[in-house]
Coordinates of C-alpha atoms in Angstrom, one line a residue:
Chain A
A210 CA 12.9 -6.5 10.5
Q211 CA 10.9 -7.7 7.6
T212 CA 11.7 -6.9 4.4
V213 CA 10.7 -7.3 0.8
T214 CA 12.6 -7.3 -2.3
Q215 CA 11.1 -7.6 -6.1
S216 CA 13.9 -7.4 -8.7
Q217 CA 12.4 -6.7 -11.4
P218 CA 11.5 -2.8 -11.9
E219 CA 9.4 -3.6 -15.4
M220 CA 8.0 -6.3 -17.2
S221 CA 6.3 -6.4 -20.6
V222 CA 3.8 -9.0 -22.0
Q223 CA 2.1 -9.9 -25.0
E224 CA -1.9 -9.5 -24.6
A225 CA -3.1 -12.9 -24.0
E226 CA 0.0 -14.5 -22.6
T227 CA 1.0 -15.2 -19.0
V228 CA 3.5 -13.1 -17.1
T229 CA 5.3 -14.0 -13.8
L230 CA 6.5 -11.4 -10.9
S231 CA 8.8 -11.9 -8.8
C232 CA 8.8 -11.3 -5.0
T233 CA 11.4 -12.6 -2.2
Y234 CA 10.8 -11.5 1.5
D235 CA 12.3 -12.3 4.9
T236 CA 10.7 -12.4 8.2
S237 CA 11.6 -13.6 11.4
E238 CA 7.8 -14.1 12.4
S239 CA 6.7 -17.5 11.8
D240 CA 3.1 -16.2 11.1
Y241 CA 2.4 -13.7 8.7
Y242 CA 0.7 -12.7 5.0
L243 CA 1.8 -12.2 2.2
F244 CA 0.3 -10.2 -0.6
W245 CA 0.0 -8.6 -4.1
Y246 CA -1.4 -5.3 -4.7
K247 CA -2.1 -3.3 -8.2
Q248 CA -1.9 0.6 -8.6
P249 CA -2.9 1.7 -11.9
P250 CA -2.1 5.3 -12.8
S251 CA -5.7 6.3 -10.3
R252 CA -2.9 5.3 -7.5
Q253 CA -5.3 3.6 -5.6
M254 CA -4.2 0.3 -4.3
I255 CA -6.2 -2.5 -5.1
L256 CA -5.5 -5.7 -3.4
V257 CA -5.0 -8.3 -6.1
I258 CA -4.4 -12.0 -3.9
R259 CA -3.5 -12.9 -0.5
Q260 CA -2.0 -16.0 0.9
E261 CA -1.6 -16.7 4.5
A262 CA 2.0 -18.4 5.5
Y263 CA 0.3 -21.3 7.3
K264 CA -1.3 -22.5 4.0
Q265 CA 0.6 -24.4 1.7
Q266 CA -2.5 -24.4 -0.9
N267 CA -1.1 -21.6 -3.6
A268 CA -4.0 -18.8 -3.7
T269 CA -5.8 -18.4 -6.7
E270 CA -8.3 -15.1 -8.1
N271 CA -9.4 -16.0 -11.2
R272 CA -6.5 -15.2 -14.0
F273 CA -4.1 -14.4 -11.1
S274 CA -2.2 -16.8 -8.9
V275 CA 0.8 -17.3 -7.2
N276 CA 3.5 -19.7 -6.5
F277 CA 4.5 -19.7 -2.6
Q278 CA 7.8 -21.1 -1.6
K279 CA 8.2 -20.5 2.4
A280 CA 11.4 -22.5 2.7
A281 CA 12.9 -20.0 0.1
K282 CA 10.9 -17.0 1.1
S283 CA 9.5 -16.6 -2.5
F284 CA 6.0 -15.2 -3.6
S285 CA 5.7 -14.8 -7.1
L286 CA 2.8 -13.9 -9.0
K287 CA 1.4 -15.3 -12.3
I288 CA -1.1 -13.6 -14.4
S289 CA -2.6 -15.7 -17.3
D290 CA -4.4 -14.2 -20.4
S291 CA -2.9 -10.8 -19.6
Q292 CA -5.1 -8.3 -20.3
L293 CA -4.8 -4.4 -21.3
G294 CA -6.5 -3.3 -18.3
D295 CA -3.8 -5.1 -16.3
A296 CA -1.1 -2.4 -17.0
A297 CA -0.1 -1.2 -13.5
M298 CA 2.0 -0.9 -10.9
Y299 CA 2.5 -4.4 -9.2
F300 CA 3.7 -4.1 -5.4
C301 CA 4.2 -7.6 -3.2
A302 CA 3.9 -6.9 0.8
V303 CA 4.3 -8.8 3.6
L304 CA 2.2 -8.3 6.9
G305 CA 3.5 -9.6 10.2
S306 CA 1.9 -9.6 13.8
N307 CA 2.6 -6.1 14.4
Y308 CA 0.2 -5.2 11.4
Q309 CA 2.7 -3.5 9.3
L310 CA 2.8 -4.1 5.9
I311 CA 6.1 -4.1 4.4
W312 CA 6.3 -3.3 1.1
G313 CA 8.6 -4.2 -2.5
A314 CA 9.6 -1.3 -4.2
G315 CA 7.0 -2.3 -7.2
T316 CA 7.2 -4.1 -10.8
K317 CA 5.5 -1.8 -13.6
L318 CA 3.8 -4.3 -15.8
I319 CA 3.2 -3.4 -19.4
I320 CA 0.8 -5.3 -21.6
K321 CA 1.8 -4.9 -25.4
P322 CA -1.6 -4.5 -27.9
Chain B
E73 CA -20.3 1.1 -0.7
A74 CA -18.0 4.4 -0.8
G75 CA -14.6 3.6 -0.6
V76 CA -11.9 5.7 1.4
V77 CA -12.1 9.5 0.4
Q78 CA -9.0 11.8 0.4
S79 CA -8.5 14.9 -0.5
P80 CA -7.1 17.0 -2.0
R81 CA -6.4 14.5 -5.3
Y82 CA -3.5 17.4 -5.7
K83 CA -1.6 20.2 -3.7
I84 CA 1.3 22.3 -5.1
I85 CA 2.8 24.4 -1.6
E86 CA 6.1 26.6 -1.5
K87 CA 8.4 25.3 0.7
K88 CA 7.9 26.2 4.5
Q89 CA 4.5 26.6 3.4
P90 CA 1.8 24.1 6.2
V91 CA -0.4 22.2 4.3
A92 CA -3.1 19.4 5.4
F93 CA -4.5 16.3 3.8
W94 CA -7.8 14.7 5.0
C95 CA -9.0 11.3 4.8
N96 CA -12.5 9.8 5.1
P97 CA -12.4 6.0 5.9
I98 CA -15.1 3.4 5.1
S99 CA -17.7 3.5 7.1
G100 CA -17.7 1.0 10.4
H101 CA -13.9 0.7 9.8
N102 CA -12.0 1.0 13.0
T103 CA -8.3 1.1 11.8
L104 CA -6.9 4.0 9.3
Y105 CA -3.6 4.2 8.3
W106 CA -1.5 6.6 6.6
Y107 CA 1.4 6.0 4.2
L108 CA 4.1 7.7 2.3
Q109 CA 4.7 6.5 -1.0
N110 CA 8.3 8.2 -2.7
L111 CA 8.2 8.1 -6.4
G112 CA 9.2 4.6 -7.8
Q113 CA 8.8 2.9 -4.1
G114 CA 6.5 1.3 -2.1
P115 CA 4.2 2.6 0.3
E116 CA 5.8 3.8 4.2
L117 CA 3.8 3.6 6.7
L118 CA 3.7 6.8 8.9
I119 CA 0.8 6.2 11.2
R120 CA -1.7 3.7 12.5
Y121 CA -4.4 4.4 14.5
E122 CA -7.3 2.0 16.3
N123 CA -10.1 4.3 16.7
E124 CA -9.0 7.2 17.9
E125 CA -5.9 6.1 19.6
A126 CA -2.4 6.1 17.6
V127 CA -1.1 2.8 18.0
D128 CA 2.0 3.0 15.9
D129 CA 3.6 6.0 15.3
S130 CA 7.0 5.3 15.3
Q131 CA 7.9 6.5 12.0
L132 CA 6.1 9.4 11.8
P133 CA 8.8 12.7 11.9
K134 CA 7.2 14.2 14.4
D135 CA 9.1 17.7 14.5
R136 CA 7.3 18.6 11.5
F137 CA 4.2 15.9 10.8
S138 CA 0.9 15.6 12.8
A139 CA -2.2 14.0 12.7
E140 CA -5.1 13.6 14.2
R141 CA -8.4 11.2 14.2
L142 CA -11.1 13.0 16.4
K143 CA -14.1 10.6 17.0
G144 CA -12.4 7.4 15.8
V145 CA -13.8 8.4 11.7
D146 CA -12.0 10.9 9.8
S147 CA -8.4 12.0 9.9
T148 CA -5.9 15.1 8.6
L149 CA -2.7 14.9 8.3
K150 CA -0.4 17.6 8.4
I151 CA 2.9 18.8 7.9
Q152 CA 4.3 22.1 9.0
P153 CA 6.5 23.7 7.7
A154 CA 7.1 21.1 4.4
E155 CA 10.2 20.4 3.0
L156 CA 11.1 19.9 -1.0
G157 CA 11.5 16.4 0.4
D158 CA 8.0 15.9 1.8
S159 CA 7.0 15.8 -2.1
A160 CA 5.6 12.5 -2.1
V161 CA 1.9 10.8 -2.4
Y162 CA 0.2 10.1 0.6
L163 CA -1.6 7.5 0.8
C164 CA -4.6 6.6 3.2
A165 CA -6.4 3.4 4.1
S166 CA -8.8 1.9 6.6
S167 CA -9.7 -1.5 7.4
L168 CA -11.9 -3.6 9.7
Q169 CA -10.0 -3.9 13.4
G170 CA -7.8 -7.0 13.2
S171 CA -8.3 -7.4 9.3
T172 CA -5.5 -8.2 6.8
E173 CA -7.2 -6.6 4.2
A174 CA -6.7 -2.5 4.0
F175 CA -8.4 -0.5 1.5
F176 CA -6.7 2.6 -0.1
G177 CA -7.9 5.7 -1.2
Q178 CA -6.7 7.8 -4.2
G179 CA -4.0 9.4 -2.6
T180 CA -2.8 13.1 -2.4
R181 CA -0.1 13.7 -4.4
L182 CA 2.4 17.0 -2.9
T183 CA 4.6 18.9 -4.8
V184 CA 6.6 21.3 -2.6
V185 CA 8.6 24.0 -4.8

């Protein structure tokens, strides 16, 4: 069975600064995908960034980057130059061969102006 | 391009009453998912469709929940009878067959009183 753990229920950061959200996971599969999704108050899940487990290079999308440590089963999200619009719930998820996304409990990100 | 459309956005019903949620996926997306998201938690898969076939309904409580996807496009999720514990957000998502990227609707927030 796959599991995802997000140990930070809430994080806050000053606008324009950098914040890192933590995620650890467990899976017995060798080929899988990892995701960070953002869920604003509108409730719509929005894909932030995706990482293929077979790729060693960390994924980046503009101000968002990940630190993927496969051996440690760690997948943290770094947000640089935080903006007010980044405030939301952030969910880490893992996708295996059964195409079922397993999600963490989420981290609430607060941006202080 | 229109995204995943769900209705209604909000629904309040009394316990033991039936309720139905509707989802229109992105045009051309063969795969459709229904997720349940309890407050403060990540989503949990209820059912996954490939076209009109339910390929994974192992987590759907079949005593009171049912779903259909006629013609492989729109889908309806029904609860009958609703219980207080069914209060949650019901998310619909769709993707191209075999794709790892799912697109989500804004969900339906159900309150059972």
